PDB file of C-alpha atoms in Angstrom:
ATOM      1  CA  UNK T1362     260.071   4.908 -23.664  1.00  0.00           C
ATOM      2  CA  UNK T1363     257.981   4.354 -26.804  1.00  0.00           C
ATOM      3  CA  UNK T1364     254.603   5.451 -28.070  1.00  0.00           C
ATOM      4  CA  UNK T1365     252.663   3.807 -30.871  1.00  0.00           C
ATOM      5  CA  UNK T1366     250.014   6.066 -32.382  1.00  0.00           C
ATOM      6  CA  UNK T1367     247.132   4.310 -34.168  1.00  0.00           C
ATOM      7  CA  UNK T1368     244.587   7.067 -34.670  1.00  0.00           C
ATOM      8  CA  UNK T1369     242.552   7.450 -37.834  1.00  0.00           C
ATOM      9  CA  UNK T1370     243.852   9.594 -40.656  1.00  0.00           C
ATOM     10  CA  UNK T1371     241.057  12.070 -39.885  1.00  0.00           C
ATOM     11  CA  UNK T1372     242.289  12.517 -36.320  1.00  0.00           C
ATOM     12  CA  UNK T1373     245.888  12.685 -37.547  1.00  0.00           C
ATOM     13  CA  UNK T1374     245.013  15.370 -40.115  1.00  0.00           C
ATOM     14  CA  UNK T1375     243.251  17.442 -37.462  1.00  0.00           C
ATOM     15  CA  UNK T1376     245.891  17.073 -34.735  1.00  0.00           C
ATOM     16  CA  UNK T1377     249.322  16.047 -36.015  1.00  0.00           C
ATOM     17  CA  UNK T1378     250.886  19.494 -35.513  1.00  0.00           C
ATOM     18  CA  UNK T1379     250.196  19.449 -31.777  1.00  0.00           C
ATOM     19  CA  UNK T1380     250.510  15.693 -31.121  1.00  0.00           C
ATOM     20  CA  UNK T1381     254.203  15.186 -31.793  1.00  0.00           C
ATOM     21  CA  UNK T1382     257.376  16.561 -30.232  1.00  0.00           C
ATOM     22  CA  UNK T1383     259.638  16.685 -32.076  1.00  0.00           C
ATOM     23  CA  UNK T1384     257.536  17.560 -35.106  1.00  0.00           C
ATOM     24  CA  UNK T1385     257.021  14.962 -37.795  1.00  0.00           C
ATOM     25  CA  UNK T1386     259.392  14.961 -40.755  1.00  0.00           C
ATOM     26  CA  UNK T1387     258.373  16.371 -44.143  1.00  0.00           C
ATOM     27  CA  UNK T1388     257.755  12.919 -45.630  1.00  0.00           C
ATOM     28  CA  UNK T1389     255.160  12.045 -42.964  1.00  0.00           C
ATOM     29  CA  UNK T1390     253.559  15.495 -43.129  1.00  0.00           C
ATOM     30  CA  UNK T1391     253.222  15.188 -46.929  1.00  0.00           C
ATOM     31  CA  UNK T1392     251.351  11.891 -46.549  1.00  0.00           C
ATOM     32  CA  UNK T1393     249.067  13.259 -43.815  1.00  0.00           C
ATOM     33  CA  UNK T1394     248.253  16.446 -45.711  1.00  0.00           C
ATOM     34  CA  UNK T1395     247.854  14.915 -49.158  1.00  0.00           C
ATOM     35  CA  UNK T1396     246.079  11.631 -48.585  1.00  0.00           C
ATOM     36  CA  UNK T1397     242.349  12.211 -48.735  1.00  0.00           C
ATOM     37  CA  UNK T1398     239.959  11.183 -45.990  1.00  0.00           C
ATOM     38  CA  UNK T1399     236.224  10.877 -46.443  1.00  0.00           C
ATOM     39  CA  UNK T1400     233.046   9.645 -44.840  1.00  0.00           C
ATOM     40  CA  UNK T1401     230.281   7.190 -45.410  1.00  0.00           C
ATOM     41  CA  UNK T1402     227.135   7.170 -43.326  1.00  0.00           C
ATOM     42  CA  UNK T1403     224.771   4.291 -42.827  1.00  0.00           C
ATOM     43  CA  UNK T1404     221.208   4.211 -41.586  1.00  0.00           C
ATOM     44  CA  UNK T1405     219.402   1.012 -40.673  1.00  0.00           C
ATOM     45  CA  UNK T1406     215.613   1.058 -40.759  1.00  0.00           C
ATOM     46  CA  UNK T1407     213.746  -1.835 -39.158  1.00  0.00           C
ATOM     47  CA  UNK T1408     210.216  -2.548 -40.342  1.00  0.00           C
ATOM     48  CA  UNK T1409     207.453  -4.708 -38.883  1.00  0.00           C
ATOM     49  CA  UNK T1410     206.527  -5.979 -42.322  1.00  0.00           C
ATOM     50  CA  UNK T1411     208.669  -6.533 -45.401  1.00  0.00           C
ATOM     51  CA  UNK T1412     207.379  -4.463 -48.311  1.00  0.00           C
ATOM     52  CA  UNK T1413     210.301  -4.838 -50.701  1.00  0.00           C
ATOM     53  CA  UNK T1414     209.648  -8.397 -52.000  1.00  0.00           C
ATOM     54  CA  UNK T1415     212.311  -9.208 -54.649  1.00  0.00           C
ATOM     55  CA  UNK T1416     214.204  -5.993 -54.016  1.00  0.00           C
ATOM     56  CA  UNK T1417     217.933  -6.413 -53.210  1.00  0.00           C
ATOM     57  CA  UNK T1418     219.340  -2.929 -53.667  1.00  0.00           C
ATOM     58  CA  UNK T1419     218.217   0.354 -55.105  1.00  0.00           C
ATOM     59  CA  UNK T1420     220.400   3.176 -56.335  1.00  0.00           C
ATOM     60  CA  UNK T1421     218.737   6.474 -57.108  1.00  0.00           C
ATOM     61  CA  UNK T1422     218.819   8.446 -60.308  1.00  0.00           C
ATOM     62  CA  UNK T1423     217.649  11.970 -59.565  1.00  0.00           C
ATOM     63  CA  UNK T1424     215.843  13.954 -62.220  1.00  0.00           C
ATOM     64  CA  UNK T1425     216.013  17.760 -62.119  1.00  0.00           C
ATOM     65  CA  UNK T1426     212.348  17.920 -61.065  1.00  0.00           C
ATOM     66  CA  UNK T1427     213.079  15.503 -58.184  1.00  0.00           C
ATOM     67  CA  UNK T1428     215.986  17.636 -56.983  1.00  0.00           C
ATOM     68  CA  UNK T1429     213.707  20.683 -56.965  1.00  0.00           C
ATOM     69  CA  UNK T1430     211.299  18.817 -54.636  1.00  0.00           C
ATOM     70  CA  UNK T1431     213.981  18.134 -52.014  1.00  0.00           C
ATOM     71  CA  UNK T1432     213.721  21.443 -50.151  1.00  0.00           C
ATOM     72  CA  UNK T1433     215.575  21.011 -46.834  1.00  0.00           C
ATOM     73  CA  UNK T1434     216.221  17.339 -47.669  1.00  0.00           C
ATOM     74  CA  UNK T1435     219.181  18.030 -49.997  1.00  0.00           C
ATOM     75  CA  UNK T1436     221.309  15.619 -47.954  1.00  0.00           C
ATOM     76  CA  UNK T1437     219.318  12.848 -49.674  1.00  0.00           C
ATOM     77  CA  UNK T1438     221.405  13.533 -52.793  1.00  0.00           C
ATOM     78  CA  UNK T1439     224.169  11.735 -50.885  1.00  0.00           C
ATOM     79  CA  UNK T1440     222.127   8.535 -50.577  1.00  0.00           C
ATOM     80  CA  UNK T1441     224.019   6.077 -52.726  1.00  0.00           C
ATOM     81  CA  UNK T1442     221.600   3.204 -52.229  1.00  0.00           C
ATOM     82  CA  UNK T1443     219.211   1.351 -49.984  1.00  0.00           C
ATOM     83  CA  UNK T1444     220.108  -2.311 -49.551  1.00  0.00           C
ATOM     84  CA  UNK T1445     218.334  -5.350 -48.196  1.00  0.00           C
ATOM     85  CA  UNK T1446     220.234  -6.786 -45.208  1.00  0.00           C
ATOM     86  CA  UNK T1447     220.248 -10.509 -45.952  1.00  0.00           C
ATOM     87  CA  UNK T1448     220.944 -11.717 -42.409  1.00  0.00           C
ATOM     88  CA  UNK T1449     218.263  -9.389 -40.963  1.00  0.00           C
ATOM     89  CA  UNK T1450     215.277  -9.598 -43.313  1.00  0.00           C
ATOM     90  CA  UNK T1451     213.312  -6.767 -41.663  1.00  0.00           C
ATOM     91  CA  UNK T1452     216.132  -4.224 -42.152  1.00  0.00           C
ATOM     92  CA  UNK T1453     216.914  -1.850 -44.961  1.00  0.00           C
ATOM     93  CA  UNK T1454     220.357  -0.233 -44.982  1.00  0.00           C
ATOM     94  CA  UNK T1455     220.827   3.225 -46.449  1.00  0.00           C
ATOM     95  CA  UNK T1456     224.317   4.264 -47.550  1.00  0.00           C
ATOM     96  CA  UNK T1457     225.195   7.972 -47.632  1.00  0.00           C
ATOM     97  CA  UNK T1458     228.457   9.404 -48.947  1.00  0.00           C
ATOM     98  CA  UNK T1459     230.298  12.568 -49.826  1.00  0.00           C
ATOM     99  CA  UNK T1460     229.593  16.078 -48.646  1.00  0.00           C
ATOM    100  CA  UNK T1461     226.084  15.118 -47.480  1.00  0.00           C
ATOM    101  CA  UNK T1462     227.276  12.881 -44.614  1.00  0.00           C
ATOM    102  CA  UNK T1463     227.753  15.894 -42.319  1.00  0.00           C
ATOM    103  CA  UNK T1464     224.102  16.962 -42.656  1.00  0.00           C
ATOM    104  CA  UNK T1465     222.950  13.330 -42.361  1.00  0.00           C
ATOM    105  CA  UNK T1466     224.717  13.116 -38.983  1.00  0.00           C
ATOM    106  CA  UNK T1467     223.378  16.471 -37.735  1.00  0.00           C
ATOM    107  CA  UNK T1468     219.648  16.126 -38.351  1.00  0.00           C
ATOM    108  CA  UNK T1469     217.331  14.752 -35.685  1.00  0.00           C
ATOM    109  CA  UNK T1470     216.333  11.092 -35.644  1.00  0.00           C
ATOM    110  CA  UNK T1471     212.742  12.069 -36.453  1.00  0.00           C
ATOM    111  CA  UNK T1472     213.777  14.121 -39.488  1.00  0.00           C
ATOM    112  CA  UNK T1473     216.114  11.366 -40.653  1.00  0.00           C
ATOM    113  CA  UNK T1474     213.301   8.816 -40.562  1.00  0.00           C
ATOM    114  CA  UNK T1475     210.871  11.223 -42.278  1.00  0.00           C
ATOM    115  CA  UNK T1476     213.388  12.051 -45.007  1.00  0.00           C
ATOM    116  CA  UNK T1477     214.270   8.392 -45.598  1.00  0.00           C
ATOM    117  CA  UNK T1478     210.610   7.489 -45.849  1.00  0.00           C
ATOM    118  CA  UNK T1479     210.036  10.386 -48.259  1.00  0.00           C
ATOM    119  CA  UNK T1480     212.717   9.106 -50.626  1.00  0.00           C
ATOM    120  CA  UNK T1481     211.682   5.450 -50.297  1.00  0.00           C
ATOM    121  CA  UNK T1482     208.040   6.306 -50.997  1.00  0.00           C
ATOM    122  CA  UNK T1483     209.087   8.457 -53.942  1.00  0.00           C
ATOM    123  CA  UNK T1484     211.115   5.699 -55.560  1.00  0.00           C
ATOM    124  CA  UNK T1485     208.798   2.816 -54.606  1.00  0.00           C
ATOM    125  CA  UNK T1486     205.965   5.044 -55.849  1.00  0.00           C
ATOM    126  CA  UNK T1487     203.584   4.189 -52.988  1.00  0.00           C
ATOM    127  CA  UNK T1488     202.885   4.858 -49.333  1.00  0.00           C
ATOM    128  CA  UNK T1489     204.993   2.697 -47.037  1.00  0.00           C
ATOM    129  CA  UNK T1490     204.787   1.723 -43.371  1.00  0.00           C
ATOM    130  CA  UNK T1491     206.942   3.670 -40.927  1.00  0.00           C
ATOM    131  CA  UNK T1492     209.942   1.854 -39.467  1.00  0.00           C
ATOM    132  CA  UNK T1493     209.678   0.594 -35.896  1.00  0.00           C
ATOM    133  CA  UNK T1494     213.348   1.345 -35.175  1.00  0.00           C
ATOM    134  CA  UNK T1495     216.322   3.202 -36.626  1.00  0.00           C
ATOM    135  CA  UNK T1496     220.082   3.219 -36.028  1.00  0.00           C
ATOM    136  CA  UNK T1497     222.703   5.319 -37.776  1.00  0.00           C
ATOM    137  CA  UNK T1498     226.420   5.828 -37.827  1.00  0.00           C
ATOM    138  CA  UNK T1499     228.096   9.100 -36.902  1.00  0.00           C
ATOM    139  CA  UNK T1500     231.726   8.445 -37.817  1.00  0.00           C
ATOM    140  CA  UNK T1501     232.423  11.883 -39.295  1.00  0.00           C
ATOM    141  CA  UNK T1502     231.351  13.790 -36.190  1.00  0.00           C
ATOM    142  CA  UNK T1503     232.954  11.300 -33.781  1.00  0.00           C
ATOM    143  CA  UNK T1504     236.111  13.066 -32.492  1.00  0.00           C
ATOM    144  CA  UNK T1505     237.940   9.724 -32.286  1.00  0.00           C
ATOM    145  CA  UNK T1506     237.505   9.020 -36.023  1.00  0.00           C
ATOM    146  CA  UNK T1507     236.450  12.166 -37.980  1.00  0.00           C
ATOM    147  CA  UNK T1508     235.519  10.052 -40.994  1.00  0.00           C
ATOM    148  CA  UNK T1509     235.617   6.506 -42.298  1.00  0.00           C
ATOM    149  CA  UNK T1510     238.121   5.900 -45.098  1.00  0.00           C
ATOM    150  CA  UNK T1511     241.293   7.190 -46.712  1.00  0.00           C
ATOM    151  CA  UNK T1512     242.225   7.235 -50.371  1.00  0.00           C
ATOM    152  CA  UNK T1513     244.899   8.541 -52.711  1.00  0.00           C
ATOM    153  CA  UNK T1514     244.109  11.747 -54.554  1.00  0.00           C
ATOM    154  CA  UNK T1515     244.677  11.607 -58.296  1.00  0.00           C
ATOM    155  CA  UNK T1516     248.223  12.664 -59.157  1.00  0.00           C
ATOM    156  CA  UNK T1517     249.668  11.803 -55.732  1.00  0.00           C
ATOM    157  CA  UNK T1518     250.512   8.163 -56.405  1.00  0.00           C
ATOM    158  CA  UNK T1519     254.170   8.840 -55.505  1.00  0.00           C
ATOM    159  CA  UNK T1520     253.266   9.268 -51.829  1.00  0.00           C
ATOM    160  CA  UNK T1521     253.696   6.146 -49.729  1.00  0.00           C
ATOM    161  CA  UNK T1522     251.233   5.620 -46.899  1.00  0.00           C
ATOM    162  CA  UNK T1523     253.759   3.216 -45.324  1.00  0.00           C
ATOM    163  CA  UNK T1524     255.956   6.239 -44.539  1.00  0.00           C
ATOM    164  CA  UNK T1525     253.614   6.915 -41.618  1.00  0.00           C
ATOM    165  CA  UNK T1526     254.481   3.517 -40.127  1.00  0.00           C
ATOM    166  CA  UNK T1527     258.212   4.230 -40.031  1.00  0.00           C
ATOM    167  CA  UNK T1528     259.510   5.052 -36.552  1.00  0.00           C
ATOM    168  CA  UNK T1529     260.255   8.708 -35.937  1.00  0.00           C
ATOM    169  CA  UNK T1530     263.510   7.787 -34.294  1.00  0.00           C
ATOM    170  CA  UNK T1531     265.097   4.404 -34.848  1.00  0.00           C
ATOM    171  CA  UNK T1532     266.720   2.875 -31.811  1.00  0.00           C
TER     172      UNK T1532
END
């Protein structure tokens, strides 16, 4: 008699028009269409040896000359930081955000590792050992999620996300 829908906002944005009969009311549609939904990607590189010593995290400041060197690695502009993973000392975690997550998820594992090593070597300013393993997220391209987080667009503070939780028909 009842259905509770708990899909991500990304899935809701992509499918709400065909998921519900009767159609959702204007208040719910306004929230779905106007709340923003984005993606973050993460890559975990495991190394045999730790080369980062006192390093905890590194954010990148790109100079114009660096950007010109990227070539087909422009997705690296989305790398927010590389972080040391405290509980796993042989791991570095890369965080990727914004429009570059799509490309990050599409490239091959080999290219991803090569590109990550290129940027790490550039900013560490030395040759580094290759990782022995790599894992990455693919939340944006996963049809069950289509992204990772929602947020309010500037100027839309009057929308209430809780409107989505209200029953369509109260019994």
